[in-house]
CSV table of C-alpha atoms and ligand atoms in Angstrom, one decimal:
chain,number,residue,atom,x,y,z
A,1,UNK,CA,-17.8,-14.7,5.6
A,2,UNK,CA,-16.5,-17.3,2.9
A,3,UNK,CA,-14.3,-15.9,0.1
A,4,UNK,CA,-16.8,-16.8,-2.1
A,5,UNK,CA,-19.3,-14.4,-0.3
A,6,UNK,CA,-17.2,-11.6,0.2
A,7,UNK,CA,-16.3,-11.7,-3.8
A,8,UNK,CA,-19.8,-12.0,-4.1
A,9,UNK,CA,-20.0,-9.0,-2.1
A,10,UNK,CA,-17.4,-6.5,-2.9
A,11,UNK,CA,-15.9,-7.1,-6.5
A,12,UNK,CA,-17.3,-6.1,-9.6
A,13,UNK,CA,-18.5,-9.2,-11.5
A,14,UNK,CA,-18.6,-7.5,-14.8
A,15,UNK,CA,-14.9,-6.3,-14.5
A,16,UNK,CA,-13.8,-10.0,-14.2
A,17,UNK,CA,-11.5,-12.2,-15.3
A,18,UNK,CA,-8.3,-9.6,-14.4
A,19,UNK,CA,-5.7,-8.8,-15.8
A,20,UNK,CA,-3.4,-10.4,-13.5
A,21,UNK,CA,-0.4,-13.1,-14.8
A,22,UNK,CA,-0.7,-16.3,-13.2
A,23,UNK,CA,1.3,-16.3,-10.1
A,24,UNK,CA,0.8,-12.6,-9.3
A,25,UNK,CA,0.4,-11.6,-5.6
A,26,UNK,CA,-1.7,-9.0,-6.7
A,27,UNK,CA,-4.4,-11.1,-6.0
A,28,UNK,CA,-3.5,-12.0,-2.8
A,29,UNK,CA,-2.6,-8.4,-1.5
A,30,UNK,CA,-6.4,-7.6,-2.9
A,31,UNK,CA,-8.2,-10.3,-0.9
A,32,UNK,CA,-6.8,-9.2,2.1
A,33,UNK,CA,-8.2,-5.5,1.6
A,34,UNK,CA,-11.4,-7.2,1.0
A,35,UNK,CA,-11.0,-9.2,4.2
A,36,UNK,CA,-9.6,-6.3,6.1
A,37,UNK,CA,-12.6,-4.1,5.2
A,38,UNK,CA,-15.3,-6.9,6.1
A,39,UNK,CA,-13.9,-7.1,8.8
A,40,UNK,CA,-13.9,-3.6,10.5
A,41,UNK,CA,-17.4,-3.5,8.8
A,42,UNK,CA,-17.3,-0.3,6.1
A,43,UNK,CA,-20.3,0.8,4.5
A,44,UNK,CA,-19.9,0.2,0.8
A,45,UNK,CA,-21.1,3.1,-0.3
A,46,UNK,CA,-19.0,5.2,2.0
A,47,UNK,CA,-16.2,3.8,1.0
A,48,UNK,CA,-13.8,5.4,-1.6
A,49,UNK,CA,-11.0,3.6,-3.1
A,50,UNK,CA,-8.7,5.4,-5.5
A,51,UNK,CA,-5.3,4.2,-7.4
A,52,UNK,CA,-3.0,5.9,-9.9
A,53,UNK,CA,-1.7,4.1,-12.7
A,54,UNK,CA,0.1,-0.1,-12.5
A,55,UNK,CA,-0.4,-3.6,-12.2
A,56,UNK,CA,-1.7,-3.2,-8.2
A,57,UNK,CA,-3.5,0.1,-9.9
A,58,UNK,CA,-6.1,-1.9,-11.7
A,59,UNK,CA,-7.3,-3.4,-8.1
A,60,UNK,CA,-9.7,-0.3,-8.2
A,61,UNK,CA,-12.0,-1.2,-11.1
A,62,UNK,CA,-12.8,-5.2,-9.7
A,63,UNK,CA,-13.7,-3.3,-6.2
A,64,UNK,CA,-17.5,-2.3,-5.6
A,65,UNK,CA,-17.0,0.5,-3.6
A,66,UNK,CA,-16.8,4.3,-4.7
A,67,UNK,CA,-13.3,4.1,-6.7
A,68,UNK,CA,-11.7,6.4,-9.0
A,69,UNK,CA,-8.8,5.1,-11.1
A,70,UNK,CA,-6.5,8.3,-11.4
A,71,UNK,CA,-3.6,9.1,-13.2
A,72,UNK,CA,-0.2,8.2,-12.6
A,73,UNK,CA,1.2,8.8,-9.1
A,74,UNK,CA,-1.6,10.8,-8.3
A,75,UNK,CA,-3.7,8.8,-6.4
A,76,UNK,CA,-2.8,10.6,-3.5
A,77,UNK,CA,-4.1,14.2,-4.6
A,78,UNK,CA,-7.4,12.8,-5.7
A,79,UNK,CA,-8.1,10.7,-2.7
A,80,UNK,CA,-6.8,13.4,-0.7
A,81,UNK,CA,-9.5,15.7,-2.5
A,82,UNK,CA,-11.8,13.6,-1.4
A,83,UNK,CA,-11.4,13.4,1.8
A,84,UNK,CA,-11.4,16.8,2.5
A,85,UNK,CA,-14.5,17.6,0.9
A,86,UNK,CA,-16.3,14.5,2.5
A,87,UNK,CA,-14.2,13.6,5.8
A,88,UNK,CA,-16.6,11.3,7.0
A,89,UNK,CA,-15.9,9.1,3.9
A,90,UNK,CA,-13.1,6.4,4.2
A,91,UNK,CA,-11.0,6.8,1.7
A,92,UNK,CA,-8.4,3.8,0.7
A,93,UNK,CA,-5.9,4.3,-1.7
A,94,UNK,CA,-4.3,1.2,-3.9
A,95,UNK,CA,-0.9,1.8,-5.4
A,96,UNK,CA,2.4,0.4,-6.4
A,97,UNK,CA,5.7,1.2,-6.1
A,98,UNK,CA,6.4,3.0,-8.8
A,99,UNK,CA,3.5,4.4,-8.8
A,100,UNK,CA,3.5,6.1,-5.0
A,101,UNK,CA,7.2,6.5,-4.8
A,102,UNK,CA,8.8,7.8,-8.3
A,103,UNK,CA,6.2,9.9,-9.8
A,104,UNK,CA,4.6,10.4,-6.9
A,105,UNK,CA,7.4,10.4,-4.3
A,106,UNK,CA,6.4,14.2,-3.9
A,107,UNK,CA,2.6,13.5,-3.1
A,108,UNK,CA,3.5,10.3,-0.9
A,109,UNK,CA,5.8,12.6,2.0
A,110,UNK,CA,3.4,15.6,1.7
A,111,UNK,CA,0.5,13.2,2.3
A,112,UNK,CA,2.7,11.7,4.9
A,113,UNK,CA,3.1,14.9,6.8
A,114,UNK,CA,-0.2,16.8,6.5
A,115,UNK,CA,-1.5,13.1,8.1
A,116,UNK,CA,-4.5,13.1,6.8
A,117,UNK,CA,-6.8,9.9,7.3
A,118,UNK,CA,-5.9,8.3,4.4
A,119,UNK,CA,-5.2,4.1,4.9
A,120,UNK,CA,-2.4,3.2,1.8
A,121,UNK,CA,-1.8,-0.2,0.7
A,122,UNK,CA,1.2,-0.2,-1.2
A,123,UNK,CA,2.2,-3.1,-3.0
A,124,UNK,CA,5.4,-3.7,-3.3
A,125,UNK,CA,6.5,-5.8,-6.0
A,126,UNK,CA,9.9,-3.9,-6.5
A,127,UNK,CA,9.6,-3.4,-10.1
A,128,UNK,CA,7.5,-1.2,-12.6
A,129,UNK,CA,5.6,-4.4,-13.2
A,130,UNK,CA,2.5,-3.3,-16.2
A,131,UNK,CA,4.8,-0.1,-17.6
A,132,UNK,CA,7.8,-2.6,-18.7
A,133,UNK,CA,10.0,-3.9,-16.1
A,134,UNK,CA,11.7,-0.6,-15.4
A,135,UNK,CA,13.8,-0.3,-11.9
A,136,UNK,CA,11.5,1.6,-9.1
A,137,UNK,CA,13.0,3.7,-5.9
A,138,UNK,CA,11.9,0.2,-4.3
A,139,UNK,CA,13.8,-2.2,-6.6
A,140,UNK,CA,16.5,-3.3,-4.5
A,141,UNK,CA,20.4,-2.5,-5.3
A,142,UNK,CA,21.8,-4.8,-7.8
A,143,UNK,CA,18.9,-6.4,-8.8
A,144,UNK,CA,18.1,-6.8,-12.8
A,145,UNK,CA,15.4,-4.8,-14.3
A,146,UNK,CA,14.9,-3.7,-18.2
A,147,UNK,CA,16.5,-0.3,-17.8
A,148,UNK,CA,19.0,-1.6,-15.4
A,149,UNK,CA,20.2,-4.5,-17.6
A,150,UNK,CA,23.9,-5.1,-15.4
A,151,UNK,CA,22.0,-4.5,-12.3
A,152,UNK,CA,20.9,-1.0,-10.5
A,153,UNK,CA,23.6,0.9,-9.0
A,154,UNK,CA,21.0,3.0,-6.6
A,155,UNK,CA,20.1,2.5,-3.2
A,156,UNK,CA,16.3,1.7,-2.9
A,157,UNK,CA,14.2,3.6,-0.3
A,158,UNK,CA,12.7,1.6,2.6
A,159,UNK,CA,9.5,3.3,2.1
A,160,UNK,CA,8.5,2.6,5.7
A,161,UNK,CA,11.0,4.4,7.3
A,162,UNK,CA,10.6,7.3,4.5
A,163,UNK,CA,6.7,7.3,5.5
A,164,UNK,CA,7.2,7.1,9.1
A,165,UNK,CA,9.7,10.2,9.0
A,166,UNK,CA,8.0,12.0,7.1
A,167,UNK,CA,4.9,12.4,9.3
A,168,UNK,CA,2.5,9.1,8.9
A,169,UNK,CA,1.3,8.2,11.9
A,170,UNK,CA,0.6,4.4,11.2
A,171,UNK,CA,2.9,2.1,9.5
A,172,UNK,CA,2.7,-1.5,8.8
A,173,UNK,CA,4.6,-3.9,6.6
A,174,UNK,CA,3.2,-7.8,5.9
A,175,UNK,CA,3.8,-9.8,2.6
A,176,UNK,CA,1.4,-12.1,0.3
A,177,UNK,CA,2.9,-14.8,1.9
A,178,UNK,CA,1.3,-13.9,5.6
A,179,UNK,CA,-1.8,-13.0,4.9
A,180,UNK,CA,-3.7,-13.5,8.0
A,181,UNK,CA,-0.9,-10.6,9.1
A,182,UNK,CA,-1.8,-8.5,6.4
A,183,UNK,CA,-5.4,-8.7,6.9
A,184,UNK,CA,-5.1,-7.5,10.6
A,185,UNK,CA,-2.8,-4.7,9.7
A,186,UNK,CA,-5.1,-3.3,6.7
A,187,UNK,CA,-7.9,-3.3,9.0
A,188,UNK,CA,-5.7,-1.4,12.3
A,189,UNK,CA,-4.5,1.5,9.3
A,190,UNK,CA,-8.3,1.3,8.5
A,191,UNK,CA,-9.0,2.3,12.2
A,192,UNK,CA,-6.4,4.6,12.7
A,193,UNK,CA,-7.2,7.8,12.2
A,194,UNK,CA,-4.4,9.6,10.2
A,195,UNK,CA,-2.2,8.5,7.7
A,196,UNK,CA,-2.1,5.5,7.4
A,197,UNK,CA,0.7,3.4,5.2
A,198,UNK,CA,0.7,-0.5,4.4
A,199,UNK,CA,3.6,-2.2,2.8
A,200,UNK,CA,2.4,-4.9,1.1
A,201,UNK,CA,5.4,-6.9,-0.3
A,202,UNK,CA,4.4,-9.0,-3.1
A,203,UNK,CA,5.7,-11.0,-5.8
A,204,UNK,CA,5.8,-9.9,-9.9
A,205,UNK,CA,7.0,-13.2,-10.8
A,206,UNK,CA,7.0,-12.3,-14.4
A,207,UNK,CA,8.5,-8.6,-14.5
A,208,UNK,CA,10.8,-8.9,-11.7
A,209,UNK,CA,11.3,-12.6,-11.1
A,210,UNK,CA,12.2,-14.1,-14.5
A,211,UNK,CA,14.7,-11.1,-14.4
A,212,UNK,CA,16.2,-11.9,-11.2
A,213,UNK,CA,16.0,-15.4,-11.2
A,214,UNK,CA,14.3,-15.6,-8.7
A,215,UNK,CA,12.2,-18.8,-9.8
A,216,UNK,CA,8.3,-19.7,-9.4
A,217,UNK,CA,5.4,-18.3,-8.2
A,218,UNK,CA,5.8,-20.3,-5.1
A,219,UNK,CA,9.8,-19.8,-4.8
A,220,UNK,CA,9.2,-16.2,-4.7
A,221,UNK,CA,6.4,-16.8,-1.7
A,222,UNK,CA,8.9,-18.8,0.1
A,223,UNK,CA,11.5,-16.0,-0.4
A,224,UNK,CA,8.9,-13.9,1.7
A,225,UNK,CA,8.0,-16.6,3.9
A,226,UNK,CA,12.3,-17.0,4.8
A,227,UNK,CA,13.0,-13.1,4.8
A,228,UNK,CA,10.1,-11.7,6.9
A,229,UNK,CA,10.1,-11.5,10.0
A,230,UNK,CA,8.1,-10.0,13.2
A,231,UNK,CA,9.0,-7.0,14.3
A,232,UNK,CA,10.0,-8.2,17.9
A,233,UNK,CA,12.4,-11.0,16.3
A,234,UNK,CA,14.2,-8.7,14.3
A,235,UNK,CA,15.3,-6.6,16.5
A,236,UNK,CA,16.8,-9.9,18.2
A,237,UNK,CA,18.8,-10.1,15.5
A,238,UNK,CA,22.4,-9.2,15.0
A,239,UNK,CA,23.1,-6.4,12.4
A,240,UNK,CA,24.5,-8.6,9.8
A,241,UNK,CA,21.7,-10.5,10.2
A,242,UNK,CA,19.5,-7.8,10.1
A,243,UNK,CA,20.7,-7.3,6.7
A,244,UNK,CA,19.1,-10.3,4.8
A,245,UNK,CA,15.9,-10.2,6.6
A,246,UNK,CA,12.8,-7.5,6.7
A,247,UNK,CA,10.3,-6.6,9.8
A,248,UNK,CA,6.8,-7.0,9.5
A,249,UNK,CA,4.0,-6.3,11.2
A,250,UNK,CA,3.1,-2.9,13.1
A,251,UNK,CA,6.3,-0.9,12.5
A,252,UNK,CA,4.7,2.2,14.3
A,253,UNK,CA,1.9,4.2,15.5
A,254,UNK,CA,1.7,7.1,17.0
A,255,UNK,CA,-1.2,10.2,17.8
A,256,UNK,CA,-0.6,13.6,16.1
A,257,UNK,CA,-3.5,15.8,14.8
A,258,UNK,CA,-5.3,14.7,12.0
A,259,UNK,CA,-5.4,17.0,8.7
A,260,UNK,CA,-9.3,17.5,8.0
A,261,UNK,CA,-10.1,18.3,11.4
A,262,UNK,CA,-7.6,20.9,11.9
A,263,UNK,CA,-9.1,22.5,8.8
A,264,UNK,CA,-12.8,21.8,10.0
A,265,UNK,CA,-11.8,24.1,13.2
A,266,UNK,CA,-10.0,26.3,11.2
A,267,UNK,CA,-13.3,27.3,9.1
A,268,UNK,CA,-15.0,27.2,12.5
A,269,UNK,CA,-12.5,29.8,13.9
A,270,UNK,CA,-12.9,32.0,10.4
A,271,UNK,CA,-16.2,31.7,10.8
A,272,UNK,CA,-16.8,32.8,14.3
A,273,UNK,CA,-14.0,36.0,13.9
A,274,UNK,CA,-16.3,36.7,10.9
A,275,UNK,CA,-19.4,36.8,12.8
A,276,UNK,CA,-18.2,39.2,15.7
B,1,SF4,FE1,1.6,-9.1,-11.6
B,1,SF4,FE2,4.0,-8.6,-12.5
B,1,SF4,FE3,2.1,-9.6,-14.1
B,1,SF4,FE4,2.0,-7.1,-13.2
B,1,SF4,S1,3.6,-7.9,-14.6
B,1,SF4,S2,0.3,-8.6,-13.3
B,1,SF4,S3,2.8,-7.3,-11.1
B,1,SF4,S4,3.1,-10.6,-12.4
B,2,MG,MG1,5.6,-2.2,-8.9
């Protein structure tokens, strides 16, 4: 299907223009959730999407699908609600990284471990972009940002390896520079059953760029274009460097029981002791 068509199709007409700054990968990191849910064929109307609070947050109002726009770094309780009261529902959660991994840091690694079918897209634009331009767990170490005005003195997380240990059994990273690669990873945590987290690294150009010098729209793309890299080729690479570079694509996937049908046989074991 044309782009055309699928807007046609799955965004909101009467939530349009966003709220978006020129430049934004937002955009871009939306598309390919669009793309990625064409293409492994959802039914619209059992389809939930749910965010918490940010610039990606927003993503949740332009989609037509079932979405609920929660409250900051929840989304992961609500959709999690959700799912357990309807597991036959796919549930999709848009967030940022604020969003999922400072306020809702605690939610993200329970989430993580209980792995239940839940598919993440996280955007990761290293910044509190809509709240101010306020340093994230993601914002890299001395990097500029409002409350970090001499650059951040913490360690960021790599929220893919923090997901990945804490129980999720699916995680993927791309950019908004490979989006074909983005597409095809939303749409495998889509079909893995369990939880399911996608790094989407995209560019803020306005709250985290200007602040960082990190130049245009398009310099910032090719800043993801030079630093990510395929799994398989980074782990040809030296340590050092290893060090100015980033995987992407499948990071890793693995089986492990998934959390609503444990609890489905758990009532069905309740149930039967009651009977007898
Ligand atoms: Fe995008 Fe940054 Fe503008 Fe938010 S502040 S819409 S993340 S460019
Ligand atoms: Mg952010």
């Amino acid at each position: 299907m044309e782009m055309e068509q699928l807007i046609e199709k799955y965004v909101r007409p009467g939530r349009l223009p966003h709220m978006w700054c020129p430049g934004c990968g937002n955009g871009v990191v939306t598309g390919a959730i669009i793309k990625a849910i064409d293409k492994v064929g959802l039914n619209q109307d059992e389809t939930v999407v749910v965010s918490g609070i940010g610039c990606s947050s927003r993503a949740s109002g332009y989609l037509d699908f079932n979405t609920v726009h929660s409250a900051h770094g929840r989304a992961l309780p609500v959709a999690t609600g959700i799912k357990l009261s309807e597991p036959r529902l796919k549930v999709i959660v848009v967030t940022g990284d604020g969003d999922a991994t400072a306020i809702g840091g605690n939610h993200f690694i329970h989430a993580a471990r209980r792995n239940i079918d839940l598919t993440v897209v996280l955007y990761n634009n290293s910044i509190y972009g809509m709240t101010g331009g306020q340093y994230s767990p993601l914002t890299p170490a001395n990097h500029k940002a409002t409350t970090a005005p001499y650059g951040t003195i913490e360690r960021n997380f790599d929220i893919s390896e923090l997901a990945k240990a804490a129980g999720a059994t699916f995680v993927g990273r791309s950019t908004s520079f490979h989006t074909q690669l983005l597409v095809d990873i939303i749409a495998q945590g889509i079909r893995h059953e369990g939880f399911s987290l996608i790094e989407a690294v995209t560019a803020c150009p306005i709250s985290f760029g200007r602040q960082n010098k990190m130049g245009s729209p398009a310099d910032m793309m090719k800043w993801q274009r030079d630093h990510g890299v395929m799994l398989a080729a980074f782990d040809k690479l030296s340590a050092e460097q290893q060090q100015e570079k980033f995987p992407i694509g499948v990071l890793y996937q693995s089986q492990a029981p998934e959390y609503t049908k444990e609890y489905d046989k758990l009532i069905a074991a309740a149930q039967a002791k009651g009977a007898r």
